[in-house]
Backbone as JSON, one array per atom type, in Angstrom:
{
  "sequence": "MGILDLFRLDGKVALVTGCNRGIGRGYANALAEAGADIIGVSEHLSDSGPVAEEIRGLGRKFHGYACDLSDRAALFAFLEQVKRDHPHIDILVNNAGTIRRAPAAEFPDADWDHVVKVNLDAQFFLARELGREMLGRGWGKIIFTASLLSYQGGITVPSYAATKGGIPQLAMALSNEWSGRGVTVNCIAPGYIRTDVTKALQEDPVRNPAILARIPVGRWGVPEDLKGAIVFLASPASDYVTGITVPVDGGWLGR",
  "N": [[47.51, 206.33, 122.07], [44.67, 205.81, 124.32], [43.76, 205.31, 127.74], [41.75, 203.02, 128.0], [41.92, 201.29, 125.48], [44.35, 200.13, 126.08], [43.83, 197.61, 127.09], [42.73, 196.43, 125.21], [41.68, 193.78, 123.04], [41.44, 193.03, 120.34], [41.09, 191.22, 118.19], [43.13, 190.2, 118.33], [43.96, 186.09, 119.62], [43.13, 184.18, 121.88], [43.74, 181.15, 123.61], [42.4, 179.36, 125.91], [42.73, 176.97, 128.12], [41.19, 173.89, 130.47], [38.09, 175.53, 129.9], [36.24, 174.71, 130.75], [34.35, 174.39, 132.83], [33.77, 176.61, 135.55], [36.66, 179.27, 136.45], [38.59, 179.18, 134.18], [36.2, 178.75, 132.41], [35.51, 181.26, 132.92], [37.22, 182.79, 132.31], [37.82, 182.47, 129.24], [35.38, 184.14, 128.56], [36.02, 186.88, 130.35], [38.34, 187.9, 127.97], [36.89, 187.44, 124.91], [35.5, 189.87, 126.08], [36.32, 192.23, 125.92], [37.68, 191.96, 123.56], [38.88, 189.26, 122.67], [39.26, 186.23, 120.21], [38.48, 182.76, 120.59], [39.71, 180.23, 121.23], [39.0, 177.43, 122.87], [39.61, 175.05, 124.76], [39.3, 171.78, 127.12], [38.92, 168.38, 128.81], [36.23, 167.57, 127.7], [34.99, 168.86, 125.3], [33.62, 170.95, 122.98], [32.79, 171.93, 119.77], [30.93, 172.79, 120.02], [27.81, 174.14, 122.16], [27.25, 175.39, 125.71], [29.96, 176.63, 126.4], [30.58, 178.12, 124.01], [28.32, 178.9, 123.18], [28.37, 181.26, 124.89], [30.58, 182.78, 123.72], [30.1, 183.84, 121.11], [27.62, 183.84, 121.11], [28.94, 187.18, 122.52], [29.66, 188.62, 120.52], [32.84, 186.93, 119.37], [34.38, 184.55, 117.69], [34.53, 181.49, 118.1], [36.51, 177.98, 118.78], [36.47, 175.03, 119.45], [38.9, 172.6, 121.49], [38.23, 169.07, 122.7], [40.47, 167.17, 124.34], [42.72, 165.07, 125.96], [44.73, 166.11, 128.63], [46.51, 165.06, 130.62], [47.44, 162.6, 129.13], [50.09, 162.26, 126.72], [51.0, 162.41, 124.28], [48.52, 162.57, 123.33], [48.48, 164.96, 124.09], [50.24, 166.73, 122.43], [48.99, 165.27, 119.81], [47.28, 167.39, 120.14], [48.44, 169.79, 120.14], [49.68, 169.44, 117.31], [47.38, 170.13, 116.08], [45.64, 171.82, 116.88], [47.57, 173.88, 115.46], [47.95, 173.45, 113.29], [45.99, 175.01, 112.48], [45.09, 177.52, 113.87], [47.32, 179.19, 113.22], [48.26, 181.61, 114.73], [48.13, 182.04, 117.22], [48.09, 184.69, 119.95], [47.92, 184.7, 122.77], [48.14, 182.7, 125.79], [46.75, 181.14, 127.5], [47.72, 179.3, 130.61], [45.68, 176.88, 132.04], [43.87, 174.96, 133.18], [43.63, 171.75, 135.11], [44.32, 168.86, 138.34], [43.05, 168.15, 140.99], [43.9, 165.82, 143.27], [43.4, 163.93, 146.03], [44.59, 162.98, 149.61], [45.85, 161.91, 152.2], [49.8, 162.55, 152.96], [51.76, 160.04, 153.84], [49.97, 157.93, 152.56], [49.74, 159.08, 149.57], [48.56, 157.74, 146.11], [50.87, 156.44, 144.28], [50.05, 157.08, 141.45], [48.3, 158.48, 141.52], [49.95, 160.77, 141.95], [51.01, 160.6, 140.18], [49.45, 161.28, 138.31], [48.4, 164.1, 138.61], [50.56, 165.6, 138.82], [51.11, 165.69, 135.68], [49.23, 166.52, 134.2], [48.55, 169.06, 135.79], [52.12, 170.58, 135.99], [53.65, 169.29, 133.6], [51.64, 169.35, 131.18], [52.34, 171.98, 131.22], [54.23, 172.95, 130.73], [54.74, 172.34, 128.03], [53.2, 173.17, 126.14], [53.54, 176.01, 127.01], [55.78, 176.39, 125.73], [56.25, 174.49, 123.12], [53.63, 176.77, 122.13], [55.1, 179.43, 123.24], [57.59, 179.53, 121.76], [56.28, 180.23, 119.33], [55.21, 182.66, 119.68], [57.36, 183.59, 119.83], [58.58, 184.33, 117.26], [57.4, 186.33, 116.89], [57.63, 187.92, 118.24], [55.55, 189.08, 120.1], [53.67, 188.59, 122.6], [51.88, 187.23, 124.51], [51.81, 184.97, 128.06], [49.87, 183.31, 130.36], [49.76, 181.62, 133.99], [47.39, 179.72, 136.17], [47.71, 180.05, 139.45], [47.63, 179.36, 142.86], [46.21, 179.57, 145.67], [48.19, 177.52, 147.16], [50.62, 177.67, 146.26], [51.79, 179.12, 147.59], [51.07, 178.28, 150.65], [51.39, 174.51, 151.91], [49.01, 173.64, 151.9], [46.61, 170.92, 153.79], [46.64, 167.36, 153.21], [47.09, 167.9, 150.28], [49.36, 166.23, 148.8], [50.53, 166.17, 145.83], [48.97, 168.99, 144.33], [49.83, 170.66, 146.22], [52.84, 170.06, 145.02], [52.81, 171.17, 142.45], [51.71, 173.83, 142.5], [52.89, 175.3, 143.43], [55.39, 174.74, 141.95], [53.82, 176.49, 140.0], [54.39, 178.81, 139.42], [57.49, 179.64, 139.84], [58.37, 178.34, 136.89], [57.04, 179.68, 136.04], [58.16, 182.63, 135.91], [61.07, 181.36, 135.02], [60.21, 181.67, 132.53], [59.7, 183.86, 131.66], [62.35, 185.26, 132.48], [63.66, 184.48, 130.44], [62.09, 185.52, 128.13], [61.34, 187.21, 128.04], [62.32, 189.84, 127.41], [61.92, 189.72, 124.14], [59.27, 190.21, 123.7], [58.05, 188.56, 124.16], [55.42, 188.02, 127.37], [55.39, 186.81, 130.72], [53.32, 185.77, 133.24], [51.37, 184.62, 136.15], [48.3, 183.92, 138.16], [47.04, 184.12, 140.95], [44.57, 182.48, 142.02], [42.18, 182.83, 145.31], [39.81, 181.23, 147.21], [37.7, 179.64, 145.23], [34.06, 179.99, 144.19], [33.05, 177.26, 142.84], [32.78, 174.01, 141.01], [35.17, 172.52, 142.15], [35.43, 173.52, 144.31], [33.37, 172.9, 145.61], [33.15, 170.89, 147.59], [34.62, 172.08, 150.01], [33.04, 174.15, 149.62], [30.23, 173.03, 151.13], [31.09, 171.83, 153.93], [30.27, 172.42, 157.33], [32.36, 172.44, 159.33], [34.79, 173.34, 157.99], [34.18, 175.75, 155.55], [32.8, 178.36, 157.46], [35.27, 178.57, 159.02], [36.8, 179.17, 157.27], [36.56, 181.5, 155.82], [35.68, 183.09, 157.63], [38.62, 183.92, 157.36], [39.07, 185.35, 155.85], [39.34, 188.97, 153.98], [37.71, 189.98, 153.43], [35.5, 188.57, 153.2], [33.56, 186.81, 151.56], [33.27, 184.52, 149.64], [35.21, 183.91, 146.83], [33.74, 184.77, 143.43], [34.2, 183.14, 139.72], [33.69, 185.68, 138.4], [35.0, 187.63, 139.67], [37.59, 187.7, 138.74], [38.42, 188.38, 135.99], [39.25, 190.93, 136.06], [41.87, 191.15, 136.37], [43.14, 189.11, 133.82], [41.83, 190.09, 131.64], [43.12, 192.19, 131.88], [46.27, 191.22, 132.65], [46.77, 190.14, 129.81], [47.09, 191.89, 127.4], [47.68, 194.71, 125.96], [48.56, 196.46, 128.71], [49.65, 195.38, 130.15], [52.25, 195.03, 129.38], [55.23, 196.27, 130.79], [54.8, 194.45, 132.91], [56.03, 191.44, 134.66], [56.5, 187.95, 135.08], [55.7, 187.95, 137.48], [53.46, 186.83, 139.61], [49.49, 187.36, 139.94], [47.94, 187.23, 143.23], [44.35, 186.93, 144.03], [42.29, 187.13, 145.73], [40.13, 187.63, 148.2], [41.97, 188.75, 149.72], [42.96, 187.02, 151.48], [46.01, 186.04, 151.64], [46.96, 188.51, 152.84], [46.18, 188.61, 155.35]],
  "CA": [[46.74, 205.23, 122.33], [43.68, 205.69, 125.14], [44.52, 203.96, 129.21], [41.27, 202.32, 127.64], [41.96, 201.12, 125.01], [45.01, 199.73, 125.86], [43.68, 196.47, 127.88], [41.05, 195.84, 124.29], [41.98, 193.17, 122.6], [40.44, 193.48, 119.29], [42.18, 191.51, 116.75], [44.01, 188.86, 119.09], [43.39, 185.54, 119.64], [43.21, 183.26, 123.01], [43.63, 180.0, 123.78], [42.12, 179.03, 127.05], [42.71, 175.62, 128.56], [40.01, 173.99, 130.99], [37.81, 176.75, 129.49], [34.94, 174.84, 129.68], [33.66, 175.5, 133.78], [34.48, 177.6, 136.74], [37.65, 179.65, 136.44], [38.49, 179.26, 133.12], [35.71, 179.88, 131.75], [34.55, 182.72, 132.97], [38.59, 183.79, 132.71], [37.66, 182.79, 128.36], [34.11, 184.97, 128.52], [36.78, 187.85, 130.05], [38.79, 187.31, 127.31], [35.87, 187.71, 124.54], [33.88, 190.5, 126.04], [37.38, 192.66, 125.2], [37.71, 191.68, 121.92], [39.56, 188.39, 121.35], [38.2, 185.12, 120.09], [38.97, 182.0, 121.18], [40.31, 178.77, 121.66], [39.66, 176.25, 123.89], [40.42, 173.25, 125.63], [38.99, 170.83, 127.91], [38.39, 167.12, 128.34], [35.51, 166.63, 126.78], [34.42, 169.75, 124.43], [33.65, 171.08, 121.44], [32.03, 173.84, 119.17], [28.83, 174.19, 120.26], [27.68, 173.84, 123.85], [27.58, 176.53, 126.99], [30.83, 178.79, 126.75], [30.64, 178.2, 122.28], [27.36, 180.03, 122.99], [28.71, 182.62, 125.14], [31.74, 183.35, 123.54], [29.81, 183.41, 119.94], [26.93, 185.87, 122.04], [28.94, 188.36, 122.64], [30.32, 188.4, 118.04], [33.54, 187.05, 118.6], [34.92, 183.66, 117.64], [34.9, 180.3, 119.29], [36.63, 177.34, 118.08], [36.35, 174.23, 120.63], [38.55, 171.31, 121.48], [38.81, 167.95, 123.42], [42.05, 166.43, 124.38], [43.45, 164.72, 127.81], [45.87, 166.82, 128.68], [47.27, 163.68, 131.26], [48.34, 161.51, 127.96], [51.56, 163.49, 126.41], [51.1, 161.97, 123.2], [45.99, 163.02, 122.76], [48.38, 167.07, 124.17], [51.38, 167.46, 121.49], [48.54, 165.52, 118.75], [47.14, 168.87, 120.12], [49.12, 170.68, 119.92], [50.23, 169.94, 115.91], [45.95, 170.06, 115.21], [45.64, 173.74, 116.44], [49.73, 174.75, 114.83], [47.67, 173.45, 111.64], [44.38, 175.39, 112.37], [44.85, 178.47, 114.29], [48.7, 179.84, 112.83], [48.98, 182.77, 114.44], [47.94, 183.13, 118.69], [48.77, 185.47, 120.83], [47.24, 184.28, 124.28], [47.92, 181.13, 126.34], [46.34, 181.37, 129.81], [46.98, 177.3, 130.76], [44.37, 177.25, 133.27], [43.3, 173.86, 133.22], [44.54, 171.55, 137.17], [43.45, 168.45, 138.45], [43.61, 167.36, 142.11], [43.18, 164.32, 144.73], [42.94, 163.92, 148.44], [44.69, 161.72, 150.22], [47.05, 161.75, 153.35], [50.74, 162.33, 151.79], [51.85, 158.79, 153.57], [49.26, 157.47, 152.1], [49.17, 158.97, 148.44], [49.02, 156.73, 145.93], [51.88, 157.15, 143.18], [49.45, 157.51, 140.08], [47.36, 160.07, 141.59], [50.73, 161.77, 142.23], [52.08, 161.01, 138.41], [48.61, 162.36, 136.95], [48.17, 165.41, 138.98], [51.93, 166.37, 137.74], [51.33, 166.23, 134.31], [47.94, 167.43, 134.1], [49.0, 170.9, 136.67], [53.42, 171.14, 135.67], [54.18, 169.3, 131.88], [51.27, 169.73, 130.29], [51.67, 173.68, 131.34], [55.46, 173.42, 130.23], [55.3, 171.31, 127.05], [51.34, 174.18, 125.7], [53.66, 177.3, 127.42], [56.73, 176.51, 125.4], [55.37, 174.85, 121.87], [53.33, 177.74, 121.83], [55.85, 180.3, 123.31], [58.23, 179.84, 119.91], [55.66, 180.56, 118.19], [54.91, 183.93, 120.3], [58.74, 184.86, 119.93], [58.81, 184.78, 116.18], [56.64, 186.92, 116.28], [57.85, 188.97, 119.55], [54.75, 189.44, 121.04], [52.73, 187.39, 123.33], [51.41, 186.56, 126.13], [51.18, 183.37, 128.64], [49.17, 183.6, 132.16], [49.35, 180.71, 134.16], [45.91, 179.5, 136.65], [48.57, 180.04, 140.42], [46.78, 179.47, 143.86], [47.13, 179.64, 147.36], [49.24, 176.69, 147.84], [51.59, 178.26, 145.17], [51.84, 179.54, 149.03], [50.84, 177.44, 151.55], [51.48, 173.73, 151.64], [47.97, 172.93, 151.79], [46.27, 169.6, 154.42], [45.96, 165.76, 151.87], [47.33, 167.52, 149.01], [50.89, 167.4, 148.4], [50.89, 166.64, 144.78], [48.69, 169.64, 144.14], [50.58, 171.72, 146.48], [54.47, 170.73, 145.11], [52.79, 171.96, 140.94], [51.04, 174.61, 141.72], [54.21, 175.69, 143.84], [56.28, 175.12, 140.34], [53.88, 176.82, 138.94], [54.78, 180.55, 139.76], [59.24, 179.38, 139.47], [57.93, 178.54, 135.9], [56.62, 181.16, 135.22], [59.43, 183.55, 136.12], [62.0, 181.13, 134.27], [60.01, 181.91, 130.97], [59.79, 185.02, 131.99], [63.74, 185.39, 132.32], [64.63, 184.24, 128.97], [61.94, 185.61, 127.1], [60.51, 188.93, 128.16], [63.34, 190.87, 126.31], [62.12, 189.44, 123.13], [58.08, 190.49, 123.5], [56.16, 187.95, 125.67], [55.75, 188.39, 128.9], [54.82, 186.13, 131.59], [52.49, 186.17, 134.93], [50.56, 183.63, 137.06], [47.44, 184.95, 138.33], [46.78, 183.08, 141.91], [42.36, 182.72, 142.97], [41.49, 182.49, 146.95], [38.32, 180.53, 147.1], [36.59, 180.5, 144.28], [33.19, 179.63, 144.14], [33.41, 176.97, 141.69], [32.49, 172.41, 141.61], [36.44, 171.99, 142.3], [34.65, 173.37, 145.97], [32.25, 172.33, 146.09], [32.82, 170.15, 149.17], [34.8, 172.46, 150.72], [31.94, 175.19, 151.06], [29.53, 172.91, 151.88], [31.88, 171.66, 154.9], [30.09, 172.24, 158.63], [33.32, 173.73, 159.98], [35.9, 174.44, 157.56], [33.45, 177.39, 155.36], [32.61, 178.46, 157.86], [37.02, 178.82, 159.03], [37.69, 179.83, 155.75], [35.31, 183.16, 155.36], [36.45, 183.48, 159.64], [39.57, 184.43, 157.34], [39.32, 186.65, 154.23], [39.06, 189.66, 154.59], [36.37, 191.12, 152.09], [33.93, 188.92, 154.02], [33.05, 186.19, 151.08], [33.96, 183.64, 148.86], [35.13, 184.54, 146.04], [32.9, 184.36, 141.75], [35.02, 183.17, 139.2], [33.59, 186.87, 137.32], [36.44, 188.8, 140.21], [38.45, 187.33, 138.82], [38.55, 189.3, 134.98], [40.2, 192.42, 135.69], [43.4, 190.41, 136.11], [43.88, 188.15, 133.31], [42.8, 190.79, 130.88], [45.01, 192.9, 132.27], [47.85, 190.03, 131.75], [46.36, 189.25, 128.37], [46.51, 193.3, 127.17], [48.51, 195.53, 126.11], [48.08, 197.1, 129.11], [50.68, 194.6, 130.52], [53.69, 194.73, 128.37], [55.85, 196.53, 131.02], [54.73, 193.84, 133.69], [55.55, 189.66, 133.38], [56.85, 187.32, 136.17], [55.06, 187.97, 138.36], [52.49, 186.54, 140.41], [49.08, 188.28, 140.77], [46.85, 186.78, 143.8], [43.09, 187.97, 143.36], [42.31, 185.95, 146.72], [39.82, 189.16, 148.93], [42.38, 189.49, 151.15], [43.64, 185.97, 152.55], [47.34, 186.38, 151.95], [47.78, 189.67, 153.47], [45.77, 187.97, 156.4]],
  "C": [[46.23, 205.86, 123.94], [43.78, 205.35, 126.79], [42.98, 202.82, 128.45], [41.18, 200.78, 126.9], [43.04, 199.37, 125.02], [44.96, 197.91, 126.83], [41.87, 195.89, 126.65], [41.82, 195.2, 123.79], [41.29, 192.63, 121.25], [41.86, 192.71, 118.38], [42.93, 190.08, 117.2], [43.28, 187.3, 119.39], [43.6, 184.8, 121.01], [43.67, 181.94, 122.57], [43.51, 179.86, 125.14], [41.87, 177.52, 127.62], [41.86, 175.28, 129.76], [38.66, 175.05, 131.13], [35.7, 176.2, 129.43], [33.66, 175.03, 131.04], [34.78, 176.26, 134.61], [35.34, 178.87, 136.09], [38.17, 180.33, 134.66], [37.58, 179.17, 131.72], [34.96, 180.89, 131.93], [36.48, 184.05, 133.2], [38.5, 183.92, 130.39], [36.17, 183.47, 127.96], [34.84, 186.42, 128.65], [37.55, 188.5, 128.53], [38.15, 188.06, 125.48], [35.4, 188.92, 124.67], [35.66, 191.85, 125.62], [38.05, 192.6, 123.9], [38.37, 190.05, 121.15], [38.65, 187.28, 120.83], [39.32, 183.85, 119.95], [39.2, 181.13, 121.81], [40.46, 177.7, 122.84], [39.4, 175.1, 123.98], [39.48, 172.39, 126.98], [39.18, 168.75, 127.29], [37.47, 166.67, 128.02], [34.97, 168.29, 127.15], [34.23, 169.95, 122.98], [32.96, 172.1, 121.05], [30.89, 174.39, 119.77], [28.92, 173.27, 122.36], [27.77, 175.05, 124.7], [28.54, 177.65, 126.46], [31.01, 178.11, 124.74], [30.03, 178.76, 122.36], [27.61, 181.02, 123.57], [28.97, 183.23, 125.0], [31.38, 184.45, 122.31], [28.8, 184.9, 120.65], [27.73, 187.12, 122.2], [29.96, 188.61, 121.26], [31.64, 188.45, 118.6], [33.63, 185.02, 118.55], [35.2, 182.46, 118.8], [35.54, 179.18, 118.36], [36.89, 176.29, 119.65], [37.75, 172.95, 121.39], [39.36, 169.87, 122.32], [39.96, 167.35, 123.84], [42.83, 166.32, 126.18], [44.62, 165.17, 128.11], [46.71, 165.82, 130.07], [48.41, 162.81, 130.01], [49.17, 162.44, 126.99], [51.4, 162.86, 124.51], [49.36, 162.13, 123.0], [47.29, 164.52, 122.74], [49.45, 167.11, 122.36], [49.84, 166.51, 118.86], [47.85, 167.05, 118.23], [46.87, 169.46, 119.59], [49.6, 170.98, 118.36], [48.54, 170.33, 114.85], [45.51, 172.1, 115.69], [46.89, 174.22, 116.2], [48.12, 175.02, 114.2], [46.33, 174.6, 111.65], [43.94, 177.08, 112.54], [46.7, 178.83, 113.86], [49.14, 180.45, 114.29], [47.39, 182.58, 116.39], [48.95, 184.25, 119.02], [49.05, 185.29, 122.3], [47.34, 183.3, 125.63], [47.25, 181.32, 127.74], [45.86, 179.31, 130.17], [46.53, 178.1, 132.18], [44.17, 175.08, 134.03], [44.56, 172.94, 134.24], [43.63, 170.51, 136.83], [43.75, 168.6, 139.98], [43.09, 166.41, 143.15], [44.36, 165.06, 145.93], [43.68, 163.47, 148.77], [46.09, 162.42, 151.36], [48.48, 161.09, 152.3], [51.36, 160.29, 152.26], [51.11, 157.64, 152.7], [48.5, 157.45, 151.13], [48.96, 157.72, 147.35], [49.7, 157.48, 144.77], [51.43, 157.5, 141.95], [48.04, 158.96, 140.46], [48.79, 160.8, 141.07], [51.28, 162.37, 140.03], [50.83, 161.53, 137.99], [48.96, 163.69, 137.91], [49.29, 166.55, 138.9], [51.82, 166.59, 136.35], [50.46, 166.73, 133.59], [48.34, 168.92, 134.47], [50.13, 171.17, 136.34], [52.98, 170.73, 134.5], [53.12, 169.58, 131.52], [51.1, 170.97, 130.18], [53.21, 173.85, 130.35], [54.84, 173.71, 129.25], [53.42, 172.65, 126.12], [52.53, 175.36, 125.64], [55.25, 176.51, 125.66], [56.54, 175.8, 123.71], [54.38, 175.79, 120.9], [54.42, 178.87, 121.78], [56.69, 180.67, 122.02], [57.08, 180.15, 119.12], [55.71, 182.1, 118.47], [56.46, 184.74, 119.89], [59.04, 184.94, 118.62], [58.51, 185.81, 115.43], [56.61, 188.77, 116.85], [57.06, 189.29, 119.82], [54.28, 188.28, 122.0], [52.47, 187.25, 124.59], [51.4, 184.62, 127.13], [50.72, 183.97, 130.04], [48.53, 181.77, 132.78], [47.68, 181.64, 135.45], [48.26, 178.94, 138.54], [48.18, 179.21, 141.31], [47.43, 179.25, 145.11], [47.99, 178.83, 147.9], [50.47, 177.06, 146.83], [52.37, 178.8, 146.49], [52.3, 178.98, 150.26], [50.69, 175.84, 151.27], [49.81, 173.05, 151.7], [47.66, 171.48, 153.16], [46.08, 168.06, 152.84], [45.95, 166.65, 150.67], [49.02, 167.84, 148.28], [51.32, 167.26, 147.06], [50.46, 167.55, 144.21], [49.95, 170.86, 144.78], [51.55, 171.77, 145.59], [54.06, 171.51, 142.66], [52.16, 172.98, 141.44], [52.63, 175.95, 142.65], [55.17, 175.44, 142.91], [55.62, 175.51, 139.75], [54.87, 178.09, 138.81], [56.15, 180.39, 139.59], [59.17, 179.19, 137.52], [57.95, 179.46, 135.19], [58.27, 182.67, 135.61], [60.58, 182.95, 134.88], [61.82, 181.29, 133.11], [60.65, 182.62, 130.83], [61.62, 186.59, 131.41], [63.66, 185.41, 131.32], [64.18, 184.98, 128.26], [60.6, 186.71, 126.8], [60.83, 189.41, 127.19], [63.2, 190.32, 124.63], [60.04, 188.88, 123.28], [57.57, 189.87, 123.84], [56.17, 187.88, 127.04], [55.05, 186.66, 129.66], [54.14, 185.83, 132.76], [51.54, 185.12, 134.86], [49.17, 184.63, 137.98], [46.5, 183.37, 139.97], [45.29, 183.16, 142.36], [43.11, 182.58, 144.45], [40.79, 181.84, 146.44], [37.41, 181.32, 146.61], [35.0, 179.62, 144.73], [32.44, 178.41, 142.66], [33.27, 175.25, 142.31], [33.67, 171.95, 142.14], [35.69, 171.91, 143.74], [34.11, 173.38, 146.29], [32.0, 171.92, 147.7], [33.1, 171.09, 150.27], [33.83, 173.67, 151.22], [30.23, 174.66, 151.46], [29.93, 172.15, 153.04], [30.98, 172.24, 155.93], [31.3, 173.11, 158.67], [34.62, 174.23, 159.2], [35.36, 175.98, 155.9], [33.81, 178.2, 156.26], [34.51, 179.11, 158.29], [37.53, 179.38, 157.98], [37.46, 181.41, 155.79], [35.55, 183.84, 156.37], [38.3, 184.9, 158.43], [40.09, 185.81, 156.06], [38.4, 187.67, 154.53], [37.82, 190.46, 153.73], [35.41, 190.41, 152.68], [33.03, 187.64, 153.22], [33.52, 185.43, 150.31], [33.82, 184.28, 147.08], [34.35, 184.22, 144.55], [34.03, 184.1, 140.4], [34.66, 184.62, 138.18], [34.85, 187.79, 137.85], [37.78, 188.65, 139.79], [39.52, 187.92, 136.73], [38.93, 190.51, 134.62], [41.27, 191.84, 135.37], [43.89, 189.47, 134.52], [43.51, 189.5, 132.05], [43.49, 191.85, 131.12], [46.67, 191.8, 132.01], [48.02, 189.7, 130.79], [46.95, 190.44, 127.42], [47.58, 193.85, 126.87], [48.96, 196.79, 127.47], [49.58, 196.84, 130.35], [52.28, 194.4, 130.57], [54.99, 195.13, 129.57], [55.38, 195.61, 132.81], [54.71, 192.58, 133.31], [56.93, 189.81, 134.71], [56.47, 187.34, 137.41], [53.7, 186.74, 139.23], [51.19, 187.2, 141.09], [47.72, 187.57, 141.86], [45.5, 187.3, 144.14], [42.51, 186.77, 144.97], [41.36, 187.34, 148.56], [40.52, 189.39, 150.3], [43.14, 188.54, 151.71], [45.17, 186.18, 152.83], [47.75, 187.11, 152.83], [47.19, 188.76, 154.88], [46.29, 187.53, 157.71]]
}
């Protein structure tokens, strides 16, 4: 097999959560460009719309599902449905996430619970249920979206920092059990990426210059900057890579 063939995903099926916009949308397009058919999952998603059109425009199949990942009953109902509809899922991209902001001393219980449900609980349940199927077939790829706050504490985002800190630990724990059976588990830690989620920071006259001053590359990232990492970790090119977190941050963590 030639080197470029190792990065091909022809015949593979990838499930991408949070694919309706931003980083997840970029992931879905990258995997489709590499040859994978895409199952998309977001709180508001269907079989039609911009993401579906983009994936089908690349000649790949797209199936969209709407699911509130903070609702455990809805999540397990979705899992049962998607396993019936698509009994062979090769790649899971656990990308969906949420954030709530407030000073730690005043942080609401409801906000803490909501972030933990989406950013950590749902990630584990999806990995467990779909990972079990991958183990039965002897091959699979699971990729989590971590964060710079997997390394740093941040300010006024205690639940986000706690959950994103837990994601690499979860990936390592799963990798330790599963990699010897053909299922690798890794993370991508995006830096400051231009998306709707970071819009407030991009427009902040104080924070935006401070952020740019620390990024050696000298610019905010865009979802396209993550394409190489996601295709690598989803493809046979990374079969001997597992239990790690790959920062894609323009050099932020090296500063």
